[in-house]
mmCIF file of C-alpha atoms and ligand atoms in Angstrom:
data_model
loop_
_atom_site.group_PDB
_atom_site.id
_atom_site.type_symbol
_atom_site.label_atom_id
_atom_site.label_comp_id
_atom_site.label_asym_id
_atom_site.label_seq_id
_atom_site.Cartn_x
_atom_site.Cartn_y
_atom_site.Cartn_z
ATOM 1 C CA MET A 1 106.550 117.699 118.599
ATOM 2 C CA LYS A 2 107.120 114.328 120.265
ATOM 3 C CA VAL A 3 104.735 111.605 119.143
ATOM 4 C CA LEU A 4 104.393 108.160 120.656
ATOM 5 C CA VAL A 5 103.596 105.703 117.859
ATOM 6 C CA ILE A 6 101.771 102.543 118.918
ATOM 7 C CA ASN A 7 101.201 99.355 116.937
ATOM 8 C CA ALA A 8 99.169 97.058 119.170
ATOM 9 C CA GLY A 9 98.727 93.361 118.483
ATOM 10 C CA SER A 10 96.675 90.919 120.552
ATOM 11 C CA SER A 11 99.584 89.954 122.831
ATOM 12 C CA SER A 12 102.263 92.430 121.747
ATOM 13 C CA LEU A 13 102.699 96.180 121.408
ATOM 14 C CA LYS A 14 105.393 97.963 119.405
ATOM 15 C CA TYR A 15 106.193 101.582 120.188
ATOM 16 C CA GLN A 16 108.383 104.399 118.996
ATOM 17 C CA LEU A 17 108.802 107.868 120.460
ATOM 18 C CA MET A 18 109.812 110.210 117.683
ATOM 19 C CA ASP A 19 109.882 113.754 116.414
ATOM 20 C CA PRO A 20 108.398 113.653 112.916
ATOM 21 C CA ALA A 21 109.875 117.042 111.990
ATOM 22 C CA THR A 22 113.469 115.949 112.594
ATOM 23 C CA ARG A 23 112.773 112.208 112.042
ATOM 24 C CA ASP A 24 114.660 111.561 115.297
ATOM 25 C CA VAL A 25 113.687 108.295 116.972
ATOM 26 C CA LEU A 26 114.248 108.940 120.679
ATOM 27 C CA ALA A 27 113.352 105.425 121.784
ATOM 28 C CA LYS A 28 111.602 102.350 120.488
ATOM 29 C CA GLY A 29 110.665 98.972 121.769
ATOM 30 C CA LEU A 30 108.348 96.048 122.122
ATOM 31 C CA CYS A 31 106.055 94.640 124.804
ATOM 32 C CA GLU A 32 105.484 90.922 124.379
ATOM 33 C CA ARG A 33 103.428 88.208 126.069
ATOM 34 C CA ILE A 34 100.724 90.670 127.174
ATOM 35 C CA GLY A 35 97.995 88.728 128.998
ATOM 36 C CA ILE A 36 100.463 85.865 129.667
ATOM 37 C CA ASP A 37 103.300 87.289 131.782
ATOM 38 C CA GLY A 38 104.964 90.291 130.123
ATOM 39 C CA ARG A 39 108.319 91.245 128.653
ATOM 40 C CA LEU A 40 109.676 94.632 127.627
ATOM 41 C CA THR A 41 112.527 95.370 125.228
ATOM 42 C CA HIS A 42 113.424 99.063 125.115
ATOM 43 C CA LYS A 43 116.067 100.632 122.881
ATOM 44 C CA VAL A 44 117.607 104.102 122.793
ATOM 45 C CA PRO A 45 119.198 104.426 119.321
ATOM 46 C CA ALA A 46 121.244 107.568 120.100
ATOM 47 C CA LYS A 47 123.041 105.782 122.942
ATOM 48 C CA ASP A 48 122.994 102.329 121.349
ATOM 49 C CA GLN A 49 121.348 101.276 124.619
ATOM 50 C CA LYS A 50 119.088 98.265 125.166
ATOM 51 C CA PHE A 51 117.032 97.505 128.259
ATOM 52 C CA GLU A 52 115.122 94.266 128.786
ATOM 53 C CA ALA A 53 112.831 93.340 131.657
ATOM 54 C CA GLU A 54 110.127 90.906 132.709
ATOM 55 C CA ILE A 55 107.195 93.098 133.770
ATOM 56 C CA ALA A 56 103.713 91.837 134.591
ATOM 57 C CA MET A 57 101.349 92.892 131.791
ATOM 58 C CA PRO A 58 97.912 91.367 132.418
ATOM 59 C CA THR A 59 96.419 93.848 129.908
ATOM 60 C CA HIS A 60 97.570 96.435 127.356
ATOM 61 C CA ALA A 61 97.151 99.153 130.034
ATOM 62 C CA GLU A 62 100.027 97.689 132.095
ATOM 63 C CA ALA A 63 102.063 97.415 128.891
ATOM 64 C CA ILE A 64 101.566 101.147 128.195
ATOM 65 C CA GLU A 65 102.458 101.925 131.808
ATOM 66 C CA ALA A 66 105.665 99.918 131.381
ATOM 67 C CA VAL A 67 106.446 101.850 128.179
ATOM 68 C CA LEU A 68 105.954 105.196 129.941
ATOM 69 C CA GLN A 69 108.090 104.005 132.842
ATOM 70 C CA ALA A 70 110.888 103.029 130.430
ATOM 71 C CA LEU A 71 110.610 106.335 128.523
ATOM 72 C CA THR A 72 110.978 108.361 131.737
ATOM 73 C CA ASP A 73 113.467 106.107 133.570
ATOM 74 C CA SER A 74 116.542 107.823 135.024
ATOM 75 C CA ASP A 75 118.901 105.310 133.352
ATOM 76 C CA HIS A 76 117.448 104.417 129.942
ATOM 77 C CA GLY A 77 114.699 107.039 129.695
ATOM 78 C CA VAL A 78 114.650 109.780 127.041
ATOM 79 C CA ILE A 79 112.149 112.251 128.530
ATOM 80 C CA ALA A 80 111.794 113.763 131.998
ATOM 81 C CA SER A 81 108.069 113.151 132.260
ATOM 82 C CA MET A 82 104.999 112.072 130.323
ATOM 83 C CA ASP A 83 104.183 115.761 129.783
ATOM 84 C CA GLU A 84 106.801 115.833 127.025
ATOM 85 C CA ILE A 85 104.703 113.472 124.882
ATOM 86 C CA ASP A 86 102.485 115.693 122.744
ATOM 87 C CA ALA A 87 100.297 113.064 121.124
ATOM 88 C CA VAL A 88 99.844 109.357 120.402
ATOM 89 C CA GLY A 89 99.478 107.860 116.915
ATOM 90 C CA HIS A 90 98.003 104.381 116.492
ATOM 91 C CA ARG A 91 98.316 101.991 113.606
ATOM 92 C CA VAL A 92 94.862 100.539 112.883
ATOM 93 C CA LEU A 93 94.533 97.731 110.364
ATOM 94 C CA HIS A 94 91.060 98.022 108.912
ATOM 95 C CA GLY A 95 89.239 101.279 108.381
ATOM 96 C CA GLY A 96 86.633 99.760 106.058
ATOM 97 C CA MET A 97 84.943 102.328 103.859
ATOM 98 C CA ALA A 98 84.576 104.733 106.777
ATOM 99 C CA PHE A 99 88.136 106.051 106.765
ATOM 100 C CA THR A 100 89.797 107.603 103.750
ATOM 101 C CA GLU A 101 92.453 109.285 105.867
ATOM 102 C CA SER A 102 93.911 109.423 109.364
ATOM 103 C CA CYS A 103 91.704 110.969 112.041
ATOM 104 C CA ILE A 104 91.563 112.099 115.635
ATOM 105 C CA ILE A 105 90.307 109.378 117.950
ATOM 106 C CA ASP A 106 86.979 110.343 119.501
ATOM 107 C CA ASP A 107 83.901 108.313 120.396
ATOM 108 C CA ALA A 108 82.640 108.308 116.794
ATOM 109 C CA CYS A 109 86.026 107.104 115.526
ATOM 110 C CA ILE A 110 86.107 104.278 118.083
ATOM 111 C CA GLU A 111 82.584 103.232 117.113
ATOM 112 C CA ALA A 112 83.587 103.180 113.438
ATOM 113 C CA ILE A 113 86.709 101.086 114.200
ATOM 114 C CA LYS A 114 84.465 98.686 116.149
ATOM 115 C CA GLU A 115 82.144 98.447 113.154
ATOM 116 C CA CYS A 116 85.144 97.326 111.081
ATOM 117 C CA ILE A 117 85.897 94.378 113.418
ATOM 118 C CA PRO A 118 84.104 91.848 111.162
ATOM 119 C CA LEU A 119 86.432 92.977 108.331
ATOM 120 C CA GLY A 120 89.586 92.830 110.471
ATOM 121 C CA PRO A 121 88.679 90.277 113.163
ATOM 122 C CA LEU A 122 92.254 89.559 114.275
ATOM 123 C CA HIS A 123 93.761 93.034 114.242
ATOM 124 C CA ASN A 124 91.070 95.642 114.935
ATOM 125 C CA PRO A 125 90.201 94.354 118.440
ATOM 126 C CA ALA A 126 93.935 94.399 119.311
ATOM 127 C CA ASN A 127 94.339 97.914 117.875
ATOM 128 C CA LEU A 128 91.366 99.010 119.986
ATOM 129 C CA MET A 129 92.955 97.516 123.099
ATOM 130 C CA GLY A 130 96.014 99.687 122.434
ATOM 131 C CA ILE A 131 93.854 102.778 121.999
ATOM 132 C CA GLU A 132 91.789 102.107 125.106
ATOM 133 C CA ALA A 133 94.935 101.429 127.159
ATOM 134 C CA CYS A 134 96.416 104.797 126.131
ATOM 135 C CA GLN A 135 93.142 106.561 126.892
ATOM 136 C CA LYS A 136 93.178 105.003 130.360
ATOM 137 C CA VAL A 137 96.826 105.746 131.139
ATOM 138 C CA MET A 138 97.134 109.090 129.267
ATOM 139 C CA PRO A 139 93.576 110.471 129.283
ATOM 140 C CA THR A 140 94.560 114.016 128.289
ATOM 141 C CA LYS A 141 96.786 113.189 125.303
ATOM 142 C CA PRO A 142 95.291 113.624 121.834
ATOM 143 C CA GLN A 143 95.289 110.354 119.897
ATOM 144 C CA VAL A 144 95.179 109.747 116.175
ATOM 145 C CA ALA A 145 94.304 106.609 114.190
ATOM 146 C CA VAL A 146 96.210 105.848 110.979
ATOM 147 C CA PHE A 147 94.618 103.119 108.869
ATOM 148 C CA ASP A 148 96.381 100.521 106.741
ATOM 149 C CA THR A 149 93.479 100.615 104.296
ATOM 150 C CA ALA A 150 92.984 104.392 103.963
ATOM 151 C CA PHE A 151 95.467 105.056 101.130
ATOM 152 C CA HIS A 152 93.655 102.542 98.926
ATOM 153 C CA MET A 153 90.248 104.205 99.260
ATOM 154 C CA THR A 154 90.880 106.185 96.056
ATOM 155 C CA MET A 155 90.655 103.003 93.972
ATOM 156 C CA PRO A 156 88.002 103.279 91.261
ATOM 157 C CA GLU A 157 84.913 101.074 91.453
ATOM 158 C CA LYS A 158 86.150 98.841 88.630
ATOM 159 C CA ALA A 159 89.297 98.007 90.645
ATOM 160 C CA PHE A 160 87.652 97.338 93.997
ATOM 161 C CA THR A 161 84.551 95.426 92.871
ATOM 162 C CA TYR A 162 84.566 91.629 93.063
ATOM 163 C CA ALA A 163 82.578 89.729 90.462
ATOM 164 C CA ILE A 164 80.213 88.136 92.966
ATOM 165 C CA PRO A 165 76.552 89.084 93.529
ATOM 166 C CA TYR A 166 76.530 92.874 93.977
ATOM 167 C CA GLU A 167 74.328 92.688 97.069
ATOM 168 C CA TYR A 168 77.348 91.406 99.044
ATOM 169 C CA TYR A 169 79.001 94.744 98.369
ATOM 170 C CA GLU A 170 75.864 96.764 99.071
ATOM 171 C CA LYS A 171 74.781 94.870 102.179
ATOM 172 C CA ASP A 172 78.030 93.449 103.526
ATOM 173 C CA LYS A 173 80.737 95.809 102.189
ATOM 174 C CA VAL A 174 82.559 92.980 100.420
ATOM 175 C CA ARG A 175 85.113 94.724 98.173
ATOM 176 C CA ARG A 176 88.843 95.096 97.710
ATOM 177 C CA TYR A 177 90.299 97.227 100.511
ATOM 178 C CA GLY A 178 94.049 96.571 100.380
ATOM 179 C CA PHE A 179 96.660 96.894 103.127
ATOM 180 C CA HIS A 180 100.184 98.253 103.697
ATOM 181 C CA GLY A 181 98.611 101.583 102.674
ATOM 182 C CA THR A 182 100.782 103.642 105.022
ATOM 183 C CA SER A 183 103.892 102.048 103.501
ATOM 184 C CA HIS A 184 102.740 102.511 99.896
ATOM 185 C CA ARG A 185 101.840 106.140 100.653
ATOM 186 C CA TYR A 186 105.237 106.852 102.218
ATOM 187 C CA VAL A 187 107.418 105.199 99.574
ATOM 188 C CA SER A 188 105.442 106.632 96.652
ATOM 189 C CA ALA A 189 105.862 110.172 98.030
ATOM 190 C CA ARG A 190 109.592 109.529 98.556
ATOM 191 C CA ALA A 191 109.862 108.080 95.035
ATOM 192 C CA ALA A 192 108.468 111.268 93.502
ATOM 193 C CA ALA A 193 111.007 113.279 95.526
ATOM 194 C CA LEU A 194 113.857 110.972 94.501
ATOM 195 C CA MET A 195 112.848 111.297 90.849
ATOM 196 C CA GLY A 196 112.628 115.077 91.227
ATOM 197 C CA ARG A 197 109.049 114.946 89.973
ATOM 198 C CA ASP A 198 105.692 116.184 91.168
ATOM 199 C CA PRO A 199 103.507 113.197 92.150
ATOM 200 C CA LYS A 200 100.939 114.684 89.756
ATOM 201 C CA GLY A 201 101.432 113.071 86.360
ATOM 202 C CA LEU A 202 103.513 110.209 87.763
ATOM 203 C CA LYS A 203 102.628 106.507 87.343
ATOM 204 C CA LEU A 204 104.240 104.335 90.008
ATOM 205 C CA ILE A 205 104.186 100.691 91.009
ATOM 206 C CA SER A 206 105.071 100.157 94.647
ATOM 207 C CA CYS A 207 106.246 96.631 95.578
ATOM 208 C CA HIS A 208 106.087 96.124 99.368
ATOM 209 C CA LEU A 209 107.836 92.754 99.619
ATOM 210 C CA GLY A 210 108.320 91.454 103.135
ATOM 211 C CA ASN A 211 106.909 88.621 105.154
ATOM 212 C CA GLY A 212 103.576 89.998 103.943
ATOM 213 C CA SER A 213 103.678 91.403 100.422
ATOM 214 C CA SER A 214 101.502 93.646 98.310
ATOM 215 C CA LEU A 215 101.812 95.829 95.233
ATOM 216 C CA ALA A 216 100.007 99.095 94.540
ATOM 217 C CA ALA A 217 99.455 101.018 91.322
ATOM 218 C CA ILE A 218 99.640 104.751 92.011
ATOM 219 C CA VAL A 219 98.693 107.582 89.650
ATOM 220 C CA ASP A 220 99.042 111.272 90.614
ATOM 221 C CA GLY A 221 99.980 110.149 94.149
ATOM 222 C CA LYS A 222 96.708 108.225 94.526
ATOM 223 C CA CYS A 223 96.215 104.474 94.681
ATOM 224 C CA VAL A 224 94.293 103.067 91.704
ATOM 225 C CA ASP A 225 94.747 99.358 92.424
ATOM 226 C CA THR A 226 96.363 97.007 94.897
ATOM 227 C CA THR A 227 96.894 93.277 95.225
ATOM 228 C CA MET A 228 95.471 92.568 98.679
ATOM 229 C CA GLY A 229 91.714 92.384 99.000
ATOM 230 C CA LEU A 230 89.012 92.239 101.640
ATOM 231 C CA GLY A 231 91.750 90.769 103.820
ATOM 232 C CA PRO A 232 95.540 90.441 103.584
ATOM 233 C CA LEU A 233 95.437 86.899 102.143
ATOM 234 C CA ALA A 234 95.133 87.963 98.499
ATOM 235 C CA GLY A 235 97.670 88.945 95.842
ATOM 236 C CA VAL A 236 101.204 87.594 95.467
ATOM 237 C CA PRO A 237 102.385 84.578 97.505
ATOM 238 C CA MET A 238 103.903 85.642 100.829
ATOM 239 C CA GLY A 239 106.030 84.148 103.616
ATOM 240 C CA THR A 240 103.217 81.887 104.803
ATOM 241 C CA ARG A 241 100.117 83.267 103.032
ATOM 242 C CA ALA A 242 98.877 81.743 99.793
ATOM 243 C CA GLY A 243 98.027 84.880 97.828
ATOM 244 C CA ASP A 244 95.590 84.571 94.926
ATOM 245 C CA MET A 245 94.200 81.107 94.295
ATOM 246 C CA ASP A 246 91.240 79.306 92.886
ATOM 247 C CA ALA A 247 88.434 79.105 95.477
ATOM 248 C CA THR A 248 87.663 75.605 94.186
ATOM 249 C CA ILE A 249 90.770 74.419 96.068
ATOM 250 C CA LEU A 250 88.986 75.125 99.353
ATOM 251 C CA GLU A 251 86.032 72.907 98.526
ATOM 252 C CA TYR A 252 88.296 70.191 97.132
ATOM 253 C CA LEU A 253 90.646 69.989 100.127
ATOM 254 C CA MET A 254 87.900 70.488 102.711
ATOM 255 C CA GLY A 255 86.004 67.602 101.095
ATOM 256 C CA ARG A 256 89.050 65.300 100.902
ATOM 257 C CA TYR A 257 90.416 65.922 104.394
ATOM 258 C CA GLY A 258 87.315 66.990 106.328
ATOM 259 C CA TYR A 259 88.827 70.368 107.241
ATOM 260 C CA ASP A 260 86.449 73.001 108.559
ATOM 261 C CA ILE A 261 86.830 76.562 107.270
ATOM 262 C CA LYS A 262 88.996 77.560 110.229
ATOM 263 C CA GLU A 263 91.483 74.765 109.579
ATOM 264 C CA MET A 264 91.467 75.583 105.882
ATOM 265 C CA LEU A 265 92.198 79.250 106.565
ATOM 266 C CA THR A 266 95.004 78.331 108.972
ATOM 267 C CA ILE A 267 96.592 76.358 106.114
ATOM 268 C CA LEU A 268 96.181 79.292 103.704
ATOM 269 C CA ASN A 269 97.408 81.924 106.187
ATOM 270 C CA LYS A 270 100.122 80.110 108.103
ATOM 271 C CA LYS A 271 101.302 77.091 106.106
ATOM 272 C CA SER A 272 101.217 78.316 102.526
ATOM 273 C CA GLY A 273 103.162 80.888 100.497
ATOM 274 C CA VAL A 274 106.880 80.282 99.986
ATOM 275 C CA LEU A 275 106.936 78.181 103.183
ATOM 276 C CA GLY A 276 104.240 75.903 101.794
ATOM 277 C CA ILE A 277 105.917 75.435 98.407
ATOM 278 C CA SER A 278 109.452 74.994 99.757
ATOM 279 C CA GLY A 279 108.807 73.138 103.011
ATOM 280 C CA VAL A 280 112.000 74.931 104.102
ATOM 281 C CA SER A 281 111.154 78.353 105.565
ATOM 282 C CA SER A 282 109.110 81.505 105.189
ATOM 283 C CA ASP A 283 112.319 83.533 105.423
ATOM 284 C CA PHE A 284 113.673 84.557 102.034
ATOM 285 C CA ARG A 285 117.283 84.335 103.235
ATOM 286 C CA ASP A 286 116.804 80.658 104.132
ATOM 287 C CA LEU A 287 115.200 80.033 100.758
ATOM 288 C CA GLU A 288 118.081 81.662 98.905
ATOM 289 C CA SER A 289 120.602 79.509 100.802
ATOM 290 C CA ALA A 290 118.609 76.319 100.230
ATOM 291 C CA ALA A 291 118.117 77.126 96.537
ATOM 292 C CA ALA A 292 121.849 77.789 96.156
ATOM 293 C CA GLU A 293 122.485 74.330 97.625
ATOM 294 C CA GLY A 294 120.263 72.793 94.973
ATOM 295 C CA ASN A 295 116.951 72.446 96.862
ATOM 296 C CA HIS A 296 114.380 72.289 94.050
ATOM 297 C CA ARG A 297 111.345 73.314 96.104
ATOM 298 C CA ALA A 298 113.155 76.327 97.570
ATOM 299 C CA ARG A 299 114.124 77.356 94.019
ATOM 300 C CA LEU A 300 110.532 76.822 92.890
ATOM 301 C CA ALA A 301 109.119 78.901 95.772
ATOM 302 C CA LEU A 302 111.373 81.817 94.816
ATOM 303 C CA ASP A 303 110.535 81.412 91.118
ATOM 304 C CA VAL A 304 106.784 81.429 91.823
ATOM 305 C CA PHE A 305 107.214 84.567 93.941
ATOM 306 C CA TYR A 306 109.306 86.406 91.320
ATOM 307 C CA TYR A 307 106.909 85.343 88.572
ATOM 308 C CA ASP A 308 103.794 86.541 90.375
ATOM 309 C CA VAL A 309 105.315 89.905 91.337
ATOM 310 C CA LYS A 310 106.458 90.378 87.732
ATOM 311 C CA LYS A 311 102.957 89.492 86.466
ATOM 312 C CA TYR A 312 101.385 92.142 88.682
ATOM 313 C CA ILE A 313 103.922 94.748 87.537
ATOM 314 C CA GLY A 314 102.859 93.971 83.961
ATOM 315 C CA ALA A 315 99.195 94.083 84.924
ATOM 316 C CA TYR A 316 99.548 97.454 86.653
ATOM 317 C CA ALA A 317 101.531 98.943 83.772
ATOM 318 C CA ALA A 318 98.644 97.875 81.529
ATOM 319 C CA ALA A 319 96.054 99.234 83.972
ATOM 320 C CA MET A 320 97.787 102.625 84.211
ATOM 321 C CA GLY A 321 98.714 102.841 80.504
ATOM 322 C CA GLY A 322 102.437 102.865 81.330
ATOM 323 C CA VAL A 323 104.747 103.224 84.290
ATOM 324 C CA ASP A 324 107.364 105.841 85.225
ATOM 325 C CA GLY A 325 108.763 104.287 88.383
ATOM 326 C CA ILE A 326 108.925 100.954 90.202
ATOM 327 C CA ILE A 327 109.639 100.941 93.936
ATOM 328 C CA PHE A 328 111.010 98.075 96.007
ATOM 329 C CA THR A 329 110.456 98.266 99.750
ATOM 330 C CA ALA A 330 110.113 96.204 103.003
ATOM 331 C CA GLY A 331 112.421 93.422 104.235
ATOM 332 C CA VAL A 332 112.850 91.592 100.931
ATOM 333 C CA GLY A 333 112.480 94.599 98.615
ATOM 334 C CA GLU A 334 114.992 96.703 100.545
ATOM 335 C CA ASN A 335 117.625 94.012 101.064
ATOM 336 C CA ALA A 336 117.481 91.278 98.450
ATOM 337 C CA ALA A 337 119.353 92.497 95.354
ATOM 338 C CA GLY A 338 118.980 89.137 93.596
ATOM 339 C CA THR A 339 115.217 89.174 94.090
ATOM 340 C CA ARG A 340 114.933 92.684 92.629
ATOM 341 C CA MET A 341 117.018 91.620 89.646
ATOM 342 C CA ALA A 342 114.987 88.471 89.080
ATOM 343 C CA ILE A 343 111.737 90.460 89.158
ATOM 344 C CA ALA A 344 112.897 93.365 87.009
ATOM 345 C CA SER A 345 114.770 91.345 84.402
ATOM 346 C CA GLY A 346 112.637 90.522 81.397
ATOM 347 C CA LEU A 347 110.816 93.852 81.714
ATOM 348 C CA GLU A 348 113.116 95.540 79.165
ATOM 349 C CA TYR A 349 110.236 95.584 76.649
ATOM 350 C CA MET A 350 108.418 98.092 78.863
ATOM 351 C CA GLY A 351 111.456 100.308 79.341
ATOM 352 C CA VAL A 352 113.057 98.816 82.457
ATOM 353 C CA LYS A 353 116.846 98.641 82.296
ATOM 354 C CA MET A 354 118.526 97.661 85.542
ATOM 355 C CA ASP A 355 122.053 98.643 86.568
ATOM 356 C CA GLU A 356 123.615 95.616 88.239
ATOM 357 C CA GLU A 357 126.125 97.691 90.196
ATOM 358 C CA LYS A 358 123.599 100.242 91.446
ATOM 359 C CA ASN A 359 121.284 97.388 92.407
ATOM 360 C CA ASN A 360 123.972 96.045 94.705
ATOM 361 C CA THR A 361 122.643 98.117 97.614
ATOM 362 C CA ARG A 362 120.760 97.459 100.846
ATOM 363 C CA GLY A 363 118.449 99.367 103.095
ATOM 364 C CA LYS A 364 118.929 102.893 101.779
ATOM 365 C CA GLU A 365 117.222 105.059 99.196
ATOM 366 C CA ALA A 366 118.726 104.488 95.772
ATOM 367 C CA ILE A 367 117.929 104.479 92.068
ATOM 368 C CA ILE A 368 118.917 101.037 90.806
ATOM 369 C CA SER A 369 118.026 101.348 87.115
ATOM 370 C CA ALA A 370 120.458 102.426 84.405
ATOM 371 C CA ASP A 371 120.711 106.140 83.591
ATOM 372 C CA ASP A 372 119.049 105.509 80.210
ATOM 373 C CA SER A 373 116.239 103.351 81.641
ATOM 374 C CA LYS A 374 112.833 104.779 80.678
ATOM 375 C CA VAL A 375 111.395 103.486 83.939
ATOM 376 C CA THR A 376 113.153 104.561 87.146
ATOM 377 C CA VAL A 377 113.554 101.578 89.470
ATOM 378 C CA MET A 378 114.150 102.477 93.122
ATOM 379 C CA VAL A 379 114.850 101.007 96.537
ATOM 380 C CA ILE A 380 113.060 103.028 99.209
ATOM 381 C CA PRO A 381 113.135 101.806 102.820
ATOM 382 C CA THR A 382 109.644 102.104 104.197
ATOM 383 C CA ASP A 383 108.922 104.050 107.382
ATOM 384 C CA GLU A 384 105.370 103.496 108.520
ATOM 385 C CA GLU A 385 106.121 104.878 112.001
ATOM 386 C CA LEU A 386 107.305 108.179 110.534
ATOM 387 C CA MET A 387 104.123 108.384 108.456
ATOM 388 C CA ILE A 388 101.974 107.690 111.541
ATOM 389 C CA ALA A 389 103.911 110.287 113.572
ATOM 390 C CA SER A 390 103.657 112.868 110.750
ATOM 391 C CA ASP A 391 99.901 112.364 110.331
ATOM 392 C CA THR A 392 99.475 112.599 114.097
ATOM 393 C CA ALA A 393 101.499 115.818 114.355
ATOM 394 C CA GLU A 394 99.610 117.366 111.433
ATOM 395 C CA ILE A 395 96.176 116.521 112.796
ATOM 396 C CA VAL A 396 97.012 117.520 116.368
ATOM 397 C CA SER A 397 98.579 120.827 115.317
ATOM 398 C CA LYS A 398 95.221 121.826 113.787
ATOM 399 C CA LEU A 399 93.208 121.115 116.954
HETATM 400 P P1 AMP B 401 109.361 92.469 106.723
HETATM 401 O O1 AMP B 401 108.064 91.722 106.840
HETATM 402 O O2 AMP B 401 109.264 93.703 105.905
HETATM 403 O O3 AMP B 401 110.022 92.695 108.056
HETATM 404 O O4 AMP B 401 110.358 91.507 105.913
HETATM 405 C C1 AMP B 401 110.772 90.284 106.414
HETATM 406 C C2 AMP B 401 111.367 89.443 105.283
HETATM 407 O O5 AMP B 401 112.517 90.140 104.758
HETATM 408 C C3 AMP B 401 111.867 88.066 105.722
HETATM 409 O O6 AMP B 401 111.321 87.067 104.872
HETATM 410 C C4 AMP B 401 113.362 88.152 105.516
HETATM 411 O O7 AMP B 401 113.865 86.956 105.071
HETATM 412 C C5 AMP B 401 113.497 89.180 104.413
HETATM 413 N N1 AMP B 401 114.847 89.715 104.367
HETATM 414 C C6 AMP B 401 115.462 90.519 105.258
HETATM 415 N N2 AMP B 401 116.749 90.739 104.883
HETATM 416 C C7 AMP B 401 116.943 90.034 103.734
HETATM 417 C C8 AMP B 401 118.049 89.836 102.838
HETATM 418 N N3 AMP B 401 119.233 90.398 103.062
HETATM 419 N N4 AMP B 401 117.860 89.053 101.757
HETATM 420 C C9 AMP B 401 116.683 88.462 101.541
HETATM 421 N N5 AMP B 401 115.611 88.618 102.325
HETATM 422 C C10 AMP B 401 115.734 89.390 103.405
#
């Protein structure tokens, strides 16, 4: 089955055409500057081919048309016609409490995604634009929504409840939701396979460390806690996002500088995290270089990041009553051996023993703990597109 995976942002749209059974990626690419002018980058991995073009994209519908044109082009296309696409899978950020798993997109599903807009005000409208564009351009293709929040819906009440007046949960659905769920779901299933264990009976901590970062505690293949919250601003410090902090800081800084809430949130979302501490960059490679050259704030930013990730690993081991496996994934987790070492060192007391040589790996599945480590530490490259394509194929095959 060939599935077109779509991840629509407000002015961009990423796509991948793949066969989830064989994991073959036939083509992938990116539409940018939608609503401004329009630019397409299209890649065919099997032929190492790249095609770039300026194409007018006043709306997401023209972007999807450009994608279909590229996929069927006589030079850089990979299919003869649109008929070869069996289904479309969409990444949707916020499924609120309505979605515990992926689902076929029908009118009720669209209504429910719309109802989640107040919870995901930046992403859900963009995701809906992607869905509506595909419905317009490919009206007969079945479409599936895969939610970033769905995997976390198994969290127990005690893990998702905030200690604020309960009516805000009852009336306004204020609770921990968590994100990166598709990634945590994928890597935790792969981890069980790599360990040769059934997910049942397994306690895992998944560390998705990228530009955005979150950790998840997973028991029996189900999420029991995660670091992000109502939105993706909570948890460990990130590239530019603050992570957990004392809400008093908002009042204090807003009072001192006259910021309104929008300005304050821009600071916390875009100017904080390791960028905010270091003043150097949000990119971990830049921070490592600057720290190696003696830049104190770059060193401090990395230390704060390592420390907070380590603290959450300890917290989740306590919450689960132990841990069998720790997973590192996403840009930093998959590539930065030094970061993994810095986080995992000092955890010997809970049975983590790293193997320096095995840890010297990048971007491929590997066990990086010593053979006699009680806790298996792993690198598992995430593949959210494969997960979206697999869910789509599974749901569509049952129609
Ligand atoms: P992601 O959001 O998953 O795409 O991850 C992006 C982050 O991964 C950026 O901050 C990059 O600096 C980081 N990253 C990618 N490769 C490396 C590397 N070799 N060492 C350290 N960080 C890396």
